[in-house]
mmCIF file of C-alpha atoms in Angstrom:
data_model
loop_
_atom_site.group_PDB
_atom_site.id
_atom_site.type_symbol
_atom_site.label_atom_id
_atom_site.label_comp_id
_atom_site.label_asym_id
_atom_site.label_seq_id
_atom_site.Cartn_x
_atom_site.Cartn_y
_atom_site.Cartn_z
ATOM 1 C CA MET A 233 8.225 118.304 133.363
ATOM 2 C CA LYS A 234 11.239 118.659 135.610
ATOM 3 C CA CYS A 235 13.276 121.795 135.222
ATOM 4 C CA PRO A 236 16.859 120.871 134.351
ATOM 5 C CA VAL A 237 18.117 124.009 136.073
ATOM 6 C CA CYS A 238 16.470 123.966 139.508
ATOM 7 C CA ASN A 239 14.926 120.448 139.409
ATOM 8 C CA HIS A 240 11.420 121.803 140.118
ATOM 9 C CA GLU A 241 8.620 119.605 138.959
ATOM 10 C CA ASN A 242 6.389 121.497 136.520
ATOM 11 C CA GLY A 243 3.388 120.462 134.535
ATOM 12 C CA ASP A 244 3.039 121.020 130.863
ATOM 13 C CA ALA A 245 4.187 124.598 131.222
ATOM 14 C CA HIS A 246 6.695 126.052 128.821
ATOM 15 C CA PHE A 247 8.470 127.981 131.578
ATOM 16 C CA CYS A 248 9.562 126.847 135.026
ATOM 17 C CA GLU A 249 7.356 128.077 137.835
ATOM 18 C CA ARG A 250 10.307 128.591 140.174
ATOM 19 C CA CYS A 251 13.230 129.911 138.046
ATOM 20 C CA GLY A 252 11.418 130.820 134.833
ATOM 21 C CA SER A 253 13.689 128.803 132.573
ATOM 22 C CA ASN A 254 12.478 127.984 129.080
ATOM 23 C CA LEU A 255 11.592 124.343 129.330
ATOM 24 C CA THR A 256 11.085 123.933 125.586
ATOM 25 C CA GLN A 257 14.598 125.245 124.620
ATOM 26 C CA THR A 258 16.140 123.350 127.415
ATOM 27 C CA THR A 259 14.534 120.171 126.311
ATOM 28 C CA SER A 260 15.555 120.580 122.688
ATOM 29 C CA SER A 261 19.104 121.681 123.348
ATOM 30 C CA PRO A 262 20.053 121.404 126.969
ATOM 31 C CA THR A 263 22.921 123.626 127.843
ATOM 32 C CA PRO A 264 24.773 122.541 130.930
ATOM 33 C CA VAL A 265 25.571 125.294 133.360
ATOM 34 C CA PRO A 266 28.741 124.902 135.283
ATOM 35 C CA ASN A 267 28.222 124.361 138.965
ATOM 36 C CA PRO A 268 30.144 126.956 140.952
ATOM 37 C CA GLU A 269 30.404 124.587 143.837
ATOM 38 C CA SER A 270 31.940 121.865 141.698
ATOM 39 C CA ALA A 271 34.394 124.367 140.235
ATOM 40 C CA ALA A 272 35.239 125.558 143.666
ATOM 41 C CA SER A 273 35.540 122.025 144.924
ATOM 42 C CA GLU A 274 38.065 121.139 142.164
ATOM 43 C CA PRO A 275 41.381 120.336 143.797
ATOM 44 C CA GLU A 276 44.086 122.987 143.590
ATOM 45 C CA TYR A 277 46.735 120.660 142.165
ATOM 46 C CA THR A 278 44.369 119.739 139.297
ATOM 47 C CA ARG A 279 44.026 123.350 138.254
ATOM 48 C CA TRP A 280 47.825 123.856 138.598
ATOM 49 C CA SER A 281 48.644 120.822 136.495
ATOM 50 C CA SER A 282 46.183 121.924 133.840
ATOM 51 C CA THR A 283 47.768 125.398 133.826
ATOM 52 C CA GLN A 284 51.283 123.924 133.546
ATOM 53 C CA ALA A 285 50.212 121.613 130.750
ATOM 54 C CA THR A 286 48.673 124.515 128.878
ATOM 55 C CA SER A 287 51.746 126.701 129.372
ATOM 56 C CA SER A 288 54.092 123.882 128.359
ATOM 57 C CA GLN A 289 52.075 123.252 125.221
ATOM 58 C CA ALA A 290 52.200 126.956 124.428
ATOM 59 C CA SER A 291 55.943 127.171 124.989
ATOM 60 C CA ALA A 292 56.794 123.949 123.167
ATOM 61 C CA PRO A 293 56.419 125.388 119.633
ATOM 62 C CA SER A 294 58.725 128.289 120.483
ATOM 63 C CA ASN A 295 61.529 125.864 121.407
ATOM 64 C CA THR A 296 61.049 123.634 118.410
ATOM 65 C CA PRO A 297 62.370 126.094 115.761
ATOM 66 C CA SER A 298 65.549 126.745 117.724
ATOM 67 C CA VAL A 299 66.247 123.024 118.010
ATOM 68 C CA SER A 300 65.517 122.583 114.318
ATOM 69 C CA ILE A 301 67.786 125.518 113.399
ATOM 70 C CA HIS A 302 70.572 124.108 115.560
ATOM 71 C CA LYS A 303 70.220 120.711 113.927
ATOM 72 C CA GLU A 304 70.145 122.299 110.504
ATOM 73 C CA GLN A 305 73.288 124.326 111.272
ATOM 74 C CA THR A 306 74.986 121.184 112.547
ATOM 75 C CA ARG A 307 74.077 119.345 109.372
ATOM 76 C CA GLU A 308 75.275 122.263 107.232
ATOM 77 C CA SER A 309 78.594 122.508 109.084
ATOM 78 C CA THR A 310 79.045 118.754 108.874
ATOM 79 C CA GLY A 311 78.195 118.838 105.194
ATOM 80 C CA THR A 312 80.676 121.674 104.612
ATOM 81 C CA THR A 313 83.405 119.783 106.446
ATOM 82 C CA ASP A 314 82.669 116.625 104.524
ATOM 83 C CA HIS A 315 82.674 118.577 101.256
ATOM 84 C CA ALA A 316 86.011 120.224 102.089
ATOM 85 C CA SER A 317 87.571 116.904 103.094
ATOM 86 C CA ALA A 318 86.198 115.296 99.948
ATOM 87 C CA GLY A 319 87.655 118.153 97.885
ATOM 88 C CA ASP A 320 91.059 117.737 99.538
ATOM 89 C CA ASN A 321 90.999 114.013 98.940
ATOM 90 C CA SER A 322 90.036 114.473 95.297
ATOM 91 C CA SER A 323 92.775 117.089 94.777
ATOM 92 C CA ASN A 324 95.338 114.804 96.409
ATOM 93 C CA GLN A 325 94.223 111.944 94.220
ATOM 94 C CA TRP A 326 94.453 114.157 91.140
ATOM 95 C CA ASN A 327 97.977 115.293 92.101
ATOM 96 C CA ASN A 328 99.011 111.702 92.592
ATOM 97 C CA ILE A 329 97.576 110.769 89.211
ATOM 98 C CA VAL A 330 99.381 113.670 87.510
ATOM 99 C CA GLN A 331 102.649 112.816 89.233
ATOM 100 C CA ASN A 332 102.291 109.165 88.296
ATOM 101 C CA GLU A 333 101.559 110.154 84.695
ATOM 102 C CA LYS A 334 104.640 112.386 84.605
ATOM 103 C CA VAL A 335 106.782 109.630 86.098
ATOM 104 C CA GLN A 336 105.437 107.150 83.586
ATOM 105 C CA GLN A 337 106.045 109.578 80.726
ATOM 106 C CA ALA A 338 109.597 110.198 81.938
ATOM 107 C CA LYS A 339 110.227 106.457 82.149
ATOM 108 C CA GLU A 340 108.824 105.930 78.681
ATOM 109 C CA VAL A 341 110.948 108.745 77.211
ATOM 110 C CA SER A 342 114.041 107.342 78.943
ATOM 111 C CA LYS A 343 113.416 103.867 77.528
ATOM 112 C CA GLN A 344 112.855 105.236 74.042
ATOM 113 C CA TYR A 345 115.952 107.417 74.205
ATOM 114 C CA LEU A 346 118.112 104.559 75.475
ATOM 115 C CA SER A 347 117.078 102.297 72.601
ATOM 116 C CA TYR A 348 117.558 105.202 70.191
ATOM 117 C CA PHE A 349 120.988 105.980 71.673
ATOM 118 C CA LEU A 350 122.241 102.401 71.357
ATOM 119 C CA SER A 351 120.983 102.022 67.786
ATOM 120 C CA VAL A 352 122.543 105.328 66.704
ATOM 121 C CA LEU A 353 125.882 104.611 68.355
ATOM 122 C CA ALA A 354 126.561 101.711 65.990
ATOM 123 C CA ARG A 355 125.786 103.646 62.758
ATOM 124 C CA PRO A 356 125.368 107.392 63.426
ATOM 125 C CA TYR A 357 125.714 108.606 59.844
ATOM 126 C CA GLN A 358 123.410 105.988 58.348
ATOM 127 C CA THR A 359 120.826 106.637 61.058
ATOM 128 C CA MET A 360 121.082 110.379 60.451
ATOM 129 C CA LYS A 361 119.716 109.892 56.919
ATOM 130 C CA THR A 362 116.587 108.129 58.181
ATOM 131 C CA VAL A 363 115.515 110.262 61.150
ATOM 132 C CA GLY A 364 112.539 112.612 60.955
ATOM 133 C CA ASP A 365 110.612 115.173 62.951
ATOM 134 C CA GLN A 366 109.659 112.578 65.582
ATOM 135 C CA HIS A 367 113.331 112.293 66.586
ATOM 136 C CA SER A 368 113.813 116.007 67.281
ATOM 137 C CA LEU A 369 113.245 115.442 71.007
ATOM 138 C CA ASN A 370 116.046 112.879 71.012
ATOM 139 C CA GLY A 371 118.275 115.437 69.336
ATOM 140 C CA TRP A 372 117.571 118.033 72.033
ATOM 141 C CA LEU A 373 118.175 115.435 74.756
ATOM 142 C CA THR A 374 121.547 114.554 73.224
ATOM 143 C CA MET A 375 122.574 118.209 73.162
ATOM 144 C CA ALA A 376 121.429 118.635 76.776
ATOM 145 C CA LEU A 377 123.560 115.654 77.800
ATOM 146 C CA ILE A 378 126.585 117.164 76.047
ATOM 147 C CA ALA A 379 126.134 120.463 77.898
ATOM 148 C CA VAL A 380 125.701 118.797 81.300
ATOM 149 C CA LEU A 381 128.551 116.303 80.849
ATOM 150 C CA SER A 382 131.004 118.942 79.650
ATOM 151 C CA SER A 383 130.133 121.153 82.634
ATOM 152 C CA THR A 384 130.507 118.162 84.967
ATOM 153 C CA TYR A 385 133.966 117.568 83.529
ATOM 154 C CA PHE A 386 135.082 121.119 84.320
ATOM 155 C CA LEU A 387 133.474 120.967 87.756
ATOM 156 C CA ILE A 388 135.305 117.782 88.721
ATOM 157 C CA THR A 389 138.603 119.072 87.342
ATOM 158 C CA PHE A 390 138.404 122.415 89.151
ATOM 159 C CA SER A 391 137.387 120.741 92.386
ATOM 160 C CA ARG A 392 140.466 118.526 92.265
ATOM 161 C CA ILE A 393 142.814 121.507 91.812
ATOM 162 C CA GLY A 394 141.015 123.599 94.461
ATOM 163 C CA MET A 395 139.809 126.467 92.263
ATOM 164 C CA ASP A 396 137.757 129.312 93.790
ATOM 165 C CA GLY A 397 134.225 130.048 92.591
ATOM 166 C CA LEU A 398 133.747 126.397 91.846
ATOM 167 C CA PHE A 399 130.046 126.223 90.977
ATOM 168 C CA ILE A 400 129.864 129.390 88.862
ATOM 169 C CA GLY A 401 133.192 129.103 87.069
ATOM 170 C CA GLY A 402 133.350 125.323 86.946
ATOM 171 C CA PHE A 403 129.761 124.422 86.117
ATOM 172 C CA LEU A 404 127.444 127.286 85.144
ATOM 173 C CA ARG A 405 129.790 129.039 82.734
ATOM 174 C CA PRO A 406 130.784 125.888 80.792
ATOM 175 C CA LEU A 407 127.139 124.838 80.723
ATOM 176 C CA LEU A 408 126.030 128.181 79.277
ATOM 177 C CA PHE A 409 128.841 128.361 76.751
ATOM 178 C CA THR A 410 128.276 124.803 75.522
ATOM 179 C CA VAL A 411 124.592 125.538 75.010
ATOM 180 C CA ILE A 412 125.510 128.677 73.044
ATOM 181 C CA ILE A 413 127.886 126.693 70.820
ATOM 182 C CA LEU A 414 125.259 124.042 70.024
ATOM 183 C CA ILE A 415 122.503 126.591 69.373
ATOM 184 C CA ALA A 416 124.851 128.617 67.157
ATOM 185 C CA SER A 417 125.656 125.488 65.143
ATOM 186 C CA ILE A 418 121.966 124.830 64.477
ATOM 187 C CA ALA A 419 121.373 128.482 63.585
ATOM 188 C CA LEU A 420 124.268 128.491 61.116
ATOM 189 C CA MET A 421 123.044 125.312 59.407
ATOM 190 C CA TYR A 422 119.574 126.807 59.175
ATOM 191 C CA ALA A 423 120.958 130.016 57.645
ATOM 192 C CA ILE A 424 123.092 128.185 55.066
ATOM 193 C CA LEU A 425 120.192 125.992 53.914
ATOM 194 C CA LYS A 426 117.989 129.066 53.620
ATOM 195 C CA ILE A 427 120.639 130.848 51.563
ATOM 196 C CA GLU A 428 120.936 127.794 49.340
ATOM 197 C CA LYS A 429 117.132 127.830 48.936
ATOM 198 C CA ILE A 430 116.860 124.202 49.956
ATOM 199 C CA THR A 431 113.569 122.869 51.300
ATOM 200 C CA PHE A 432 114.028 121.295 54.716
ATOM 201 C CA ARG A 433 112.224 120.841 58.022
ATOM 202 C CA PRO A 434 113.768 122.518 61.096
ATOM 203 C CA LYS A 435 112.796 119.639 63.392
ATOM 204 C CA THR A 436 114.436 117.165 61.065
ATOM 205 C CA LEU A 437 117.560 119.329 61.025
ATOM 206 C CA VAL A 438 117.717 119.196 64.837
ATOM 207 C CA ALA A 439 117.156 115.428 64.786
ATOM 208 C CA GLN A 440 119.965 114.926 62.238
ATOM 209 C CA PHE A 441 122.420 117.099 64.151
ATOM 210 C CA GLY A 442 121.554 115.417 67.462
ATOM 211 C CA THR A 443 121.974 111.970 65.935
ATOM 212 C CA LEU A 444 125.545 112.721 64.872
ATOM 213 C CA LEU A 445 126.326 114.065 68.369
ATOM 214 C CA VAL A 446 125.667 110.718 70.099
ATOM 215 C CA PRO A 447 129.383 109.702 69.935
ATOM 216 C CA ALA A 448 130.236 113.000 71.649
ATOM 217 C CA VAL A 449 128.118 111.937 74.635
ATOM 218 C CA VAL A 450 130.118 108.720 74.944
ATOM 219 C CA SER A 451 133.368 110.656 74.669
ATOM 220 C CA LEU A 452 132.325 113.017 77.476
ATOM 221 C CA VAL A 453 131.261 110.156 79.732
ATOM 222 C CA LEU A 454 134.693 108.574 79.298
ATOM 223 C CA ALA A 455 136.344 111.952 79.871
ATOM 224 C CA ASN A 456 134.599 112.311 83.224
ATOM 225 C CA LEU A 457 135.661 108.828 84.219
ATOM 226 C CA PHE A 458 139.297 109.251 83.181
ATOM 227 C CA ILE A 459 139.774 112.404 85.300
ATOM 228 C CA ILE A 460 140.474 110.092 88.228
ATOM 229 C CA ILE A 461 143.002 108.064 86.233
ATOM 230 C CA SER A 462 144.767 110.502 83.917
ATOM 231 C CA TYR A 463 144.252 114.174 83.073
ATOM 232 C CA SER A 464 145.906 113.725 79.670
ATOM 233 C CA ILE A 465 143.419 111.073 78.507
ATOM 234 C CA ALA A 466 140.514 113.036 79.963
ATOM 235 C CA ILE A 467 141.392 116.295 78.181
ATOM 236 C CA SER A 468 141.920 114.387 74.933
ATOM 237 C CA LEU A 469 138.443 112.871 75.176
ATOM 238 C CA LEU A 470 137.018 116.331 75.904
ATOM 239 C CA ALA A 471 138.704 117.698 72.764
ATOM 240 C CA VAL A 472 137.309 114.785 70.735
ATOM 241 C CA SER A 473 133.773 115.605 71.868
ATOM 242 C CA TYR A 474 134.079 119.190 70.591
ATOM 243 C CA ILE A 475 135.640 117.986 67.331
ATOM 244 C CA ILE A 476 132.571 115.784 66.840
ATOM 245 C CA VAL A 477 130.419 118.949 66.993
ATOM 246 C CA PHE A 478 132.271 120.348 63.952
ATOM 247 C CA VAL A 479 132.104 117.026 62.135
ATOM 248 C CA ALA A 480 128.351 116.777 62.778
ATOM 249 C CA LEU A 481 127.771 120.305 61.476
ATOM 250 C CA ASN A 482 129.587 119.585 58.205
ATOM 251 C CA SER A 483 128.051 116.132 57.760
ATOM 252 C CA VAL A 484 124.510 117.459 58.090
ATOM 253 C CA LEU A 485 125.141 120.264 55.624
ATOM 254 C CA PHE A 486 126.843 118.181 52.969
ATOM 255 C CA GLN A 487 124.179 115.505 52.923
ATOM 256 C CA TYR A 488 121.869 118.166 51.420
ATOM 257 C CA PRO A 489 122.255 119.020 47.689
ATOM 258 C CA LEU A 490 124.080 122.291 48.188
ATOM 259 C CA ASN A 491 124.724 124.925 45.511
ATOM 260 C CA ARG A 492 121.779 123.913 43.342
ATOM 261 C CA THR A 493 121.206 127.547 42.460
ATOM 262 C CA LYS A 494 123.521 130.315 41.419
ATOM 263 C CA ALA A 495 124.196 131.642 44.884
ATOM 264 C CA ALA A 496 126.318 134.696 45.592
ATOM 265 C CA ILE A 497 128.846 132.559 47.446
ATOM 266 C CA ASP A 498 129.938 128.999 46.850
ATOM 267 C CA SER A 499 128.720 126.339 49.280
ATOM 268 C CA MET A 500 132.279 125.471 50.243
ATOM 269 C CA TYR A 501 132.889 128.957 51.544
ATOM 270 C CA SER A 502 129.567 129.224 53.328
ATOM 271 C CA VAL A 503 130.270 125.989 55.208
ATOM 272 C CA LEU A 504 133.787 127.196 55.964
ATOM 273 C CA ILE A 505 132.382 130.448 57.387
ATOM 274 C CA ALA A 506 129.990 128.444 59.567
ATOM 275 C CA ASN A 507 132.891 126.412 60.964
ATOM 276 C CA ALA A 508 134.909 129.547 61.612
ATOM 277 C CA VAL A 509 132.051 131.165 63.512
ATOM 278 C CA VAL A 510 131.543 128.082 65.703
ATOM 279 C CA PHE A 511 135.274 127.859 66.375
ATOM 280 C CA PHE A 512 135.403 131.547 67.306
ATOM 281 C CA ILE A 513 132.547 131.137 69.788
ATOM 282 C CA LEU A 514 134.217 128.047 71.243
ATOM 283 C CA TYR A 515 137.551 129.805 71.587
ATOM 284 C CA GLN A 516 136.097 132.954 73.127
ATOM 285 C CA SER A 517 133.958 131.066 75.617
ATOM 286 C CA LEU A 518 135.926 127.973 76.581
ATOM 287 C CA GLY A 519 139.338 128.608 75.021
ATOM 288 C CA GLU A 520 140.945 129.991 78.176
ATOM 289 C CA ILE A 521 139.611 127.134 80.264
ATOM 290 C CA ILE A 522 140.727 124.487 77.772
ATOM 291 C CA VAL A 523 144.177 126.038 77.389
ATOM 292 C CA GLY A 524 144.546 126.002 81.171
ATOM 293 C CA LEU A 525 143.588 122.349 81.264
ATOM 294 C CA ILE A 526 146.062 121.527 78.483
ATOM 295 C CA SER A 527 148.845 123.219 80.422
ATOM 296 C CA LEU A 528 147.787 121.206 83.431
ATOM 297 C CA MET A 529 147.953 118.069 81.300
ATOM 298 C CA LEU A 530 151.509 118.866 80.197
ATOM 299 C CA SER A 531 152.624 119.447 83.759
ATOM 300 C CA PRO A 532 154.090 116.547 85.797
ATOM 301 C CA PHE A 533 150.922 116.482 87.929
ATOM 302 C CA GLY A 534 148.781 116.014 84.852
ATOM 303 C CA ARG A 535 150.788 113.088 83.425
ATOM 304 C CA LEU A 536 149.446 110.488 85.848
#
């Protein structure tokens, strides 16, 4: 048997005669022994390339997490930016929708009020008897128009005569005082009906009063237009608009069944007191301005 270690030819011995290797173990499981000469004869560049490959394989896993983290951070930042831009776009879309809804609502209210205004103008008293709570908004809009148009009248008039403090004295003060007069009228009607113990709905009361004030709006529009033509006609139309306020107050009150109970004061006197209070507020707030405009109307400059 040839020894696999030293290649010595042996007989049937179990151990090599030259090197003493176990021939039985070697035969069953030969274990190759590296040849020092072959290891030494291995080229230098082969060992270097193997070392570089091993080192590169060892260092590759350490670089992989950093690249993955960088990619993950990039994705997160991109996702955050996309989310923020999507949020901005959605908020802008929502604002546009809300604005469009408000514009549409304003258009719808304007159309409804215009049809209401034209129908009331033909028969204000008859329409006043049929209005309900749903027309209270139209009543408030009519009163707002009266306040704005009366203030516009004073503003235009004072600007033409060159008055100082134009915006405050010519617009804000008349606007505030007109609002006070209209609110006081509603409050007095409410108080009288409560004293008379009459069942009524406050919103309906506002709707009825606003319905009867529609002709006053037309009178104020004409007054603003006639300032350019004639001060006398313009001031007369302004006075008519305030007279309509008193007429509306009395018409609303007397269409209710007043004095059904034994009240402490007769309904005639309570209504008269309400008119006196409204007239006092009107005189104290706008009396000086109106008297000045009347004197201007009577002057040669006013009779154009």
